[in-house]
mmCIF file with all atom_site columns, C-alpha atoms in Angstrom:
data_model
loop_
_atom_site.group_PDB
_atom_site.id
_atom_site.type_symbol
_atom_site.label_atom_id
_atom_site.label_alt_id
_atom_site.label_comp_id
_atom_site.label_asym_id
_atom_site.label_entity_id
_atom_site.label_seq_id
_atom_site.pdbx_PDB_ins_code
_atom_site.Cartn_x
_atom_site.Cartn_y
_atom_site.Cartn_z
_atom_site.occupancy
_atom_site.B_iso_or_equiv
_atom_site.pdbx_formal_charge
_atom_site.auth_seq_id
_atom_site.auth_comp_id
_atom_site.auth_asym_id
_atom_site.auth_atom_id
_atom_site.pdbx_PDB_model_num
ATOM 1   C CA . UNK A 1 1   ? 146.086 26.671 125.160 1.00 0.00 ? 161 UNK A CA 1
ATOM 2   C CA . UNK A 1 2   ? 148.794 28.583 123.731 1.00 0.00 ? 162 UNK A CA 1
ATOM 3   C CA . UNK A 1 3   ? 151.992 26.565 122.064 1.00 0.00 ? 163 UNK A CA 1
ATOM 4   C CA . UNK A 1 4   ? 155.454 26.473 123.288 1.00 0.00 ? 164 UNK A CA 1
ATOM 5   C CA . UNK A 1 5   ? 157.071 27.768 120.103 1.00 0.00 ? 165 UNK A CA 1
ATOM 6   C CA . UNK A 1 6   ? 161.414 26.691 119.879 1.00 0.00 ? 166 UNK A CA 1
ATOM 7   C CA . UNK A 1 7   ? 163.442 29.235 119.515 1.00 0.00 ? 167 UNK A CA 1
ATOM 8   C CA . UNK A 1 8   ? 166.244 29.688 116.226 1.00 0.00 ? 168 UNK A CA 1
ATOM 9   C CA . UNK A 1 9   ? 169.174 28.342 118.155 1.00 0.00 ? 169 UNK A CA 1
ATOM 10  C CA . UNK A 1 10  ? 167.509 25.256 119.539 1.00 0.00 ? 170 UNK A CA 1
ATOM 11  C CA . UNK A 1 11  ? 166.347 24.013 116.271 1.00 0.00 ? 171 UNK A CA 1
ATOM 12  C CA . UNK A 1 12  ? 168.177 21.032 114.686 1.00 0.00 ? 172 UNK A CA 1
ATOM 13  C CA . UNK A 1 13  ? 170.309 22.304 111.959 1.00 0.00 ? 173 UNK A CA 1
ATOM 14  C CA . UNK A 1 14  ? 168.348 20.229 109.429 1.00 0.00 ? 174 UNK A CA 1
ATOM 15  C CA . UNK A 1 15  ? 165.353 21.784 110.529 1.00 0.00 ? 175 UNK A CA 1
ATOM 16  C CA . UNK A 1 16  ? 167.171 25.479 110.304 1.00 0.00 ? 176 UNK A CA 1
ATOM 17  C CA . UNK A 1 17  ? 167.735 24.488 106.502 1.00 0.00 ? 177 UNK A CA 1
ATOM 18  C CA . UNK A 1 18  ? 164.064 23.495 105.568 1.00 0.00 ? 178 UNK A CA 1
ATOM 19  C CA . UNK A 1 19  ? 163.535 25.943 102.743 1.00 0.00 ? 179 UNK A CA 1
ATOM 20  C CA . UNK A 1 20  ? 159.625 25.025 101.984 1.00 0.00 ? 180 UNK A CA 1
ATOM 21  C CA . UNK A 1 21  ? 157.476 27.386 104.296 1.00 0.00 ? 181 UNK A CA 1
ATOM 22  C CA . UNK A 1 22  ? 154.756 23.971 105.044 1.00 0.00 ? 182 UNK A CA 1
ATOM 23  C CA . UNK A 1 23  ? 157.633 21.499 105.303 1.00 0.00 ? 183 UNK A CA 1
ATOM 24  C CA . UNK A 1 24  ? 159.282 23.959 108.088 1.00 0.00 ? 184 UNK A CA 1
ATOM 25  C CA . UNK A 1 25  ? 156.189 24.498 109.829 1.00 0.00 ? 185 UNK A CA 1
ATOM 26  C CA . UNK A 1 26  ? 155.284 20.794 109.717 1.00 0.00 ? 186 UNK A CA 1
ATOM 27  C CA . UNK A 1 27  ? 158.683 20.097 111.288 1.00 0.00 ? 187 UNK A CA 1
ATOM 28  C CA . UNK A 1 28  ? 157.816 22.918 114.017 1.00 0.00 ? 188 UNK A CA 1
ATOM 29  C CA . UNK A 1 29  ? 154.449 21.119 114.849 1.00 0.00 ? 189 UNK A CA 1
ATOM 30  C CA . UNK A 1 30  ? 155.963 17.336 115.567 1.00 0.00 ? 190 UNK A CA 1
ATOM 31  C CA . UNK A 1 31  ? 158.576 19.562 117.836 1.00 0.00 ? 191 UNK A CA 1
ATOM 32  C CA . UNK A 1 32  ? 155.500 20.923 119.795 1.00 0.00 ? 192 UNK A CA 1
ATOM 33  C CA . UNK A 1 33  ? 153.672 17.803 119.688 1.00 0.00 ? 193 UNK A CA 1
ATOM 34  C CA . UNK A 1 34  ? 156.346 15.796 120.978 1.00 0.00 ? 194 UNK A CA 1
ATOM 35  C CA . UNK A 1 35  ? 156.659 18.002 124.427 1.00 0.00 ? 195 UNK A CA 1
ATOM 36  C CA . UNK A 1 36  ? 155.387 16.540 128.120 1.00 0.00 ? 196 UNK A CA 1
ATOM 37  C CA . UNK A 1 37  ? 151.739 15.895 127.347 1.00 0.00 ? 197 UNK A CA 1
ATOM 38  C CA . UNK A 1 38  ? 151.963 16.268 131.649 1.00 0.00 ? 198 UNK A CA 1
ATOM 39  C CA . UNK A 1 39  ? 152.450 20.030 131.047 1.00 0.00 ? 199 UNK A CA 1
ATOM 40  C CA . UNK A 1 40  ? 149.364 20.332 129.676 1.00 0.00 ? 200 UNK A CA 1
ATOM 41  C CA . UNK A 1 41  ? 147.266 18.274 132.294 1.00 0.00 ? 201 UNK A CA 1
ATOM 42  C CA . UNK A 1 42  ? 144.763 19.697 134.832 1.00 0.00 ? 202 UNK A CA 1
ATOM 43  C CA . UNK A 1 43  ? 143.653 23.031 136.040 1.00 0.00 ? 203 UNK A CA 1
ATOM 44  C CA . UNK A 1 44  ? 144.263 25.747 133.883 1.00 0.00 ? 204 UNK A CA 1
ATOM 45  C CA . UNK A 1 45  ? 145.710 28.060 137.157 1.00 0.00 ? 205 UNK A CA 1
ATOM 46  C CA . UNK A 1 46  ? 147.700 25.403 138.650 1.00 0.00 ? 206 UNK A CA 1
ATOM 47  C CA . UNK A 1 47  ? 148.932 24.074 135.340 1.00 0.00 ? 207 UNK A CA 1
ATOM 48  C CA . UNK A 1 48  ? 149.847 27.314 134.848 1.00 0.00 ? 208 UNK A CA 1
ATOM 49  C CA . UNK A 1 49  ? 151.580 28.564 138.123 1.00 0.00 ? 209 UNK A CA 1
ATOM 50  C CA . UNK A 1 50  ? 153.720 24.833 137.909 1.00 0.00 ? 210 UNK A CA 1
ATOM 51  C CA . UNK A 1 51  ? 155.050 25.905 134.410 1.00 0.00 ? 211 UNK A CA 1
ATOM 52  C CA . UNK A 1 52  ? 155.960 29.401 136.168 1.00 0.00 ? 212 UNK A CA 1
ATOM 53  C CA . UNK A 1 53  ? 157.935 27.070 138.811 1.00 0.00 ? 213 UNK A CA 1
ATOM 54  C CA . UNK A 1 54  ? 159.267 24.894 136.602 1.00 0.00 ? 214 UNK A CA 1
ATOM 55  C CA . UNK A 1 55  ? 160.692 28.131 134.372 1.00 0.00 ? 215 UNK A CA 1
ATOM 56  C CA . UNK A 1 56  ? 161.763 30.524 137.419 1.00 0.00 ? 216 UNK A CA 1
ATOM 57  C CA . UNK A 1 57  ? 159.428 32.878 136.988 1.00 0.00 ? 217 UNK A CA 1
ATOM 58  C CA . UNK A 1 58  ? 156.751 31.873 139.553 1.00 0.00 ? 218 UNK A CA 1
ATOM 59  C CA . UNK A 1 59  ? 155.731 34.696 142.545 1.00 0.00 ? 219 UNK A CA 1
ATOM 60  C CA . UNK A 1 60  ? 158.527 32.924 144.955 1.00 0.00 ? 220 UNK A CA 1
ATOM 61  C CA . UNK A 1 61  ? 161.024 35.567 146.118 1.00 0.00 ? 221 UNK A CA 1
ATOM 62  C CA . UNK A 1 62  ? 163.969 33.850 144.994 1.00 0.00 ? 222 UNK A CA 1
ATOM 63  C CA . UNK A 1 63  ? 162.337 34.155 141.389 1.00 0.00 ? 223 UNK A CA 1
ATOM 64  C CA . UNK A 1 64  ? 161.336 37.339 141.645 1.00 0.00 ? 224 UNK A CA 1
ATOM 65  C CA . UNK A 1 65  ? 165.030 38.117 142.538 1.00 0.00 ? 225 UNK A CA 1
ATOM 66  C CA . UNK A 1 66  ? 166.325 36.605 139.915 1.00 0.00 ? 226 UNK A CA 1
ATOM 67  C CA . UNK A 1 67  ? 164.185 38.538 137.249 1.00 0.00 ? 227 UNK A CA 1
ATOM 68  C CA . UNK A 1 68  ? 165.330 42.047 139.230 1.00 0.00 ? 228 UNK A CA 1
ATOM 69  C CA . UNK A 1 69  ? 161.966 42.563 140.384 1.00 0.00 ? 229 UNK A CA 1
ATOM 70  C CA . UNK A 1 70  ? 162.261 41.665 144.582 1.00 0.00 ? 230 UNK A CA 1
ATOM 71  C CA . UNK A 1 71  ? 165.574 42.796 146.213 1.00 0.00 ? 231 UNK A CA 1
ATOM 72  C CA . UNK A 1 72  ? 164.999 40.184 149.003 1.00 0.00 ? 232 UNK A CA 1
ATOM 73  C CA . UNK A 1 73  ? 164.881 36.222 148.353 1.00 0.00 ? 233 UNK A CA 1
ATOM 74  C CA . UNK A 1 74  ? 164.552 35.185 151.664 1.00 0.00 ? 234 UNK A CA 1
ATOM 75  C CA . UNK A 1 75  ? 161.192 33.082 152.660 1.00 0.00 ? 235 UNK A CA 1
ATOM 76  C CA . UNK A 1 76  ? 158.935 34.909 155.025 1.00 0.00 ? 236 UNK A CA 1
ATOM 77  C CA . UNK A 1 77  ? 159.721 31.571 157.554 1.00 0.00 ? 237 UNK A CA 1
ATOM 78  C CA . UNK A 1 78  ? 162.874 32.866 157.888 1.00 0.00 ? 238 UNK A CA 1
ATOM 79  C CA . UNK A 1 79  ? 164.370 29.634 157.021 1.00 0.00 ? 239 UNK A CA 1
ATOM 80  C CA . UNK A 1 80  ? 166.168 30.323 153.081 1.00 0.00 ? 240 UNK A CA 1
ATOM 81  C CA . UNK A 1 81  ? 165.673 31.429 149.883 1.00 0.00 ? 241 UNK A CA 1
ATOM 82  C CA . UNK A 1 82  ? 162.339 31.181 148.368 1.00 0.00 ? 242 UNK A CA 1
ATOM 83  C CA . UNK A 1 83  ? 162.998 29.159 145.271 1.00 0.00 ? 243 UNK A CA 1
ATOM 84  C CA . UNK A 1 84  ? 161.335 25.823 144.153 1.00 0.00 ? 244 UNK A CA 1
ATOM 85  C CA . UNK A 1 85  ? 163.330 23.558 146.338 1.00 0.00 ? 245 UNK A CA 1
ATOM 86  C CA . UNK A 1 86  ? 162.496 25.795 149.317 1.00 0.00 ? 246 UNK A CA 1
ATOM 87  C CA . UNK A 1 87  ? 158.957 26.124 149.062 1.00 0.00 ? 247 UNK A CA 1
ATOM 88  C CA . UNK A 1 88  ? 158.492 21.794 147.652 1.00 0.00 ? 248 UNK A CA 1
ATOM 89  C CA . UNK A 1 89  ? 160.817 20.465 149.972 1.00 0.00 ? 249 UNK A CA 1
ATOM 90  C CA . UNK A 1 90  ? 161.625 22.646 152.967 1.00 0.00 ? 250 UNK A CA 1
ATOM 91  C CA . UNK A 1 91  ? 159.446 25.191 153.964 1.00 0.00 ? 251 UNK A CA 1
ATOM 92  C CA . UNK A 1 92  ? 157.669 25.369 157.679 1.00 0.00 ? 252 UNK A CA 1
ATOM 93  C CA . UNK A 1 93  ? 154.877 27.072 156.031 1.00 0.00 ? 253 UNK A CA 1
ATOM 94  C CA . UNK A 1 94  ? 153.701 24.022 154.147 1.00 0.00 ? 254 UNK A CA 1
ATOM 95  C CA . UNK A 1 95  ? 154.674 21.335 156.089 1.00 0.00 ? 255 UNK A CA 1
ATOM 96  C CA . UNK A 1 96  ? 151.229 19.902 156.409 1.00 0.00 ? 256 UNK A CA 1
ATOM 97  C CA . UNK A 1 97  ? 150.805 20.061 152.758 1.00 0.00 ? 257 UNK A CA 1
ATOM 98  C CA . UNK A 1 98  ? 153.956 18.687 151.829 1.00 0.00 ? 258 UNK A CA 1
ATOM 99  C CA . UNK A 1 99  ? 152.887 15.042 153.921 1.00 0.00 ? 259 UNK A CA 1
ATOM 100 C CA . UNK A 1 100 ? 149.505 15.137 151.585 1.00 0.00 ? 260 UNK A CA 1
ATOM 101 C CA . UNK A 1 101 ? 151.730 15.717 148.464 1.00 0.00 ? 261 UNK A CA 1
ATOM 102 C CA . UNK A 1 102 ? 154.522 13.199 149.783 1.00 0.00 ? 262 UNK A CA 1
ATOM 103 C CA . UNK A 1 103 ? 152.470 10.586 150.740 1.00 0.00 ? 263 UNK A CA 1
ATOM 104 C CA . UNK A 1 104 ? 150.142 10.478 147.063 1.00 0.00 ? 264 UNK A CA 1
ATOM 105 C CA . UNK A 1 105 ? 153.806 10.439 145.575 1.00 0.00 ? 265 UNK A CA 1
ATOM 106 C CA . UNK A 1 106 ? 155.234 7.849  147.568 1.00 0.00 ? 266 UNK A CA 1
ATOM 107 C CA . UNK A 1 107 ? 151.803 5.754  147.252 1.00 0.00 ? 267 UNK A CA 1
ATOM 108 C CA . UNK A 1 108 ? 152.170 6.250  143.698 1.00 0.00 ? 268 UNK A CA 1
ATOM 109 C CA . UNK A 1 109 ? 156.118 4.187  143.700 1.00 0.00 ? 269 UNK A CA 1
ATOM 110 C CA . UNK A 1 110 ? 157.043 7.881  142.374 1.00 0.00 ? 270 UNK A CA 1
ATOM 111 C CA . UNK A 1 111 ? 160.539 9.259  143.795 1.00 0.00 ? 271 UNK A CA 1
ATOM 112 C CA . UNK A 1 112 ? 159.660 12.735 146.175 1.00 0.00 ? 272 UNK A CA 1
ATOM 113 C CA . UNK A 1 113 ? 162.405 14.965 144.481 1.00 0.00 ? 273 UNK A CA 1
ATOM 114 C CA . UNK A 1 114 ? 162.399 18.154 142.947 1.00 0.00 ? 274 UNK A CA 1
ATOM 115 C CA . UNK A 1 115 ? 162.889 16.799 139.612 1.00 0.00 ? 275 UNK A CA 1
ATOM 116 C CA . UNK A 1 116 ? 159.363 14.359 140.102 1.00 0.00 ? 276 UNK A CA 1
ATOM 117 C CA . UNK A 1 117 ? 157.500 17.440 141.428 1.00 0.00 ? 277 UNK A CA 1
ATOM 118 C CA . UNK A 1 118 ? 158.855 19.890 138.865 1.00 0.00 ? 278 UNK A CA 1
ATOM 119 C CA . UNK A 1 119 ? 158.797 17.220 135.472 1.00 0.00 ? 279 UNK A CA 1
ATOM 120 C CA . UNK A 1 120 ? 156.968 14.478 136.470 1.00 0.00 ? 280 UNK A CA 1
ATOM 121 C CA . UNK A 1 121 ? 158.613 10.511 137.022 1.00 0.00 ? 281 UNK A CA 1
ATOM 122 C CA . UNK A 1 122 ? 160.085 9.246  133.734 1.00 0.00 ? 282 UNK A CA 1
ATOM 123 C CA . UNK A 1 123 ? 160.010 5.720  135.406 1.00 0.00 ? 283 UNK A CA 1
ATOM 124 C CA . UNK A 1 124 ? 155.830 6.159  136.001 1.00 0.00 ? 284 UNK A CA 1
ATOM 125 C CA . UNK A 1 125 ? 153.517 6.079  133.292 1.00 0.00 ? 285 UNK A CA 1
ATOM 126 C CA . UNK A 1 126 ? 151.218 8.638  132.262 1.00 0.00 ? 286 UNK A CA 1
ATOM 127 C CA . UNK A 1 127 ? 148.597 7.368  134.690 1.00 0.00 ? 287 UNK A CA 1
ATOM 128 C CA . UNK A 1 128 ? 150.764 7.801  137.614 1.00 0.00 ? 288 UNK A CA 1
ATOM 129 C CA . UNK A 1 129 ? 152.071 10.949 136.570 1.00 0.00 ? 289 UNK A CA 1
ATOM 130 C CA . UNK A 1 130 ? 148.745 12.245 136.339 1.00 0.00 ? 290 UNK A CA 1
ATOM 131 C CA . UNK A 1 131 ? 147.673 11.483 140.138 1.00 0.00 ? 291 UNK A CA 1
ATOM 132 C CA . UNK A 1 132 ? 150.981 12.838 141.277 1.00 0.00 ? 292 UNK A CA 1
ATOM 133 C CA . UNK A 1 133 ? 150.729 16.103 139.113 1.00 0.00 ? 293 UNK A CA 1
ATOM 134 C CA . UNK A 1 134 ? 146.508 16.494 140.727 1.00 0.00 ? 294 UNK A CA 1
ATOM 135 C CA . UNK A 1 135 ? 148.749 15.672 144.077 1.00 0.00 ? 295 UNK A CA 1
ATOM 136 C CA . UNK A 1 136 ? 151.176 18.709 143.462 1.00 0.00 ? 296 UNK A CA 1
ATOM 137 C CA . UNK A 1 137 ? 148.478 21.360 142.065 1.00 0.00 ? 297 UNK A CA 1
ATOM 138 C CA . UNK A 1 138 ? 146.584 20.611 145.353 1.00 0.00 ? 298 UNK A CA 1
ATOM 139 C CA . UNK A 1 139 ? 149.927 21.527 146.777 1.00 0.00 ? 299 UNK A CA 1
ATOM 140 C CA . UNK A 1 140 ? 150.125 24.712 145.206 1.00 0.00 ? 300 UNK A CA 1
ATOM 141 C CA . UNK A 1 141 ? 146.551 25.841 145.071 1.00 0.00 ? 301 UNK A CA 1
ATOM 142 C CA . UNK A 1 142 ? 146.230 24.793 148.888 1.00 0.00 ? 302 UNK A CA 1
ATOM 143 C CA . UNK A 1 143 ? 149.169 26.259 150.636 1.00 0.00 ? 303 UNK A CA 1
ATOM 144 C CA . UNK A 1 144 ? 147.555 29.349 149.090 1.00 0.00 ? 304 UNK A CA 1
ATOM 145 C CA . UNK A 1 145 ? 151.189 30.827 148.453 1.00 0.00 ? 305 UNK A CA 1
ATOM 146 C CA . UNK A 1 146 ? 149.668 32.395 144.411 1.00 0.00 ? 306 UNK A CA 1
ATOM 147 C CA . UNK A 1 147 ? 146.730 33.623 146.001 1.00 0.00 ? 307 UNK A CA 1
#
């Protein structure tokens, strides 16, 4: 899988003054290594499509809108904007999913919110983050909404 690299103006300023080329790129790697070890857990095309989500730019029309690619955000229910909250939390079209994903999560003592689906629980541990993160690319891959 490919690396996350920081960008210039996110870097510590101590880091930003590392003159030795290894001793920066050392300091780059415990950056990387210290991300969500949930982002990289599980299917490669649902792992992928929940980044997407949790960066705005998934397929969902409100995303697509904000990148100036869709002129319309509005959810073919007719019930909102298309964005992650939308399509997790409120949309018709999935409502049959959403029990399946909210029941695992509630089994799990994990809180359903956006944040949990999106990030994961930082009161679970790894385990439990892992069952609810299968839970949410079942979610994504079955409402069939990235086909």
């Amino acid at each position: 899988h490919q690396l996350k690299r920081p960008k210039w103006n996110t870097l510590d300023e101590n880091v930003k003054g590392i003159i030795d080329y290894d001793d920066f790129k050392n300091s780059l790697m415990l950056n990387i290594a210290s991300a969500n070890p949930l982002y990289y857990y599980g299917s490669r095309k649902a792992n992928l499509i929940h980044g997407q989500l949790r960066m705005h730019c998934s397929n969902l029309k409100a995303h697509l809108f904000e990148l100036h690619v869709s002129d319309d955000p509005e959810c073919i229910c007719s019930n909102g904007i298309e964005d992650n909250h939308h399509f997790f939390l409120d949309c018709s079209l999935y409502y049959t999913h959403r029990l399946k994903l909210q029941n695992i999560v509630n089994n799990t003592h994990g809180q359903f919110t956006l944040d949990t689906l999106l990030y994961g629980d930082i009161n679970l541990d790894f385990q439990q983050n892992c069952i609810i993160f299968e839970a949410i690319y079942d979610f994504i891959i079955s409402c069939g909404r990235f086909n």
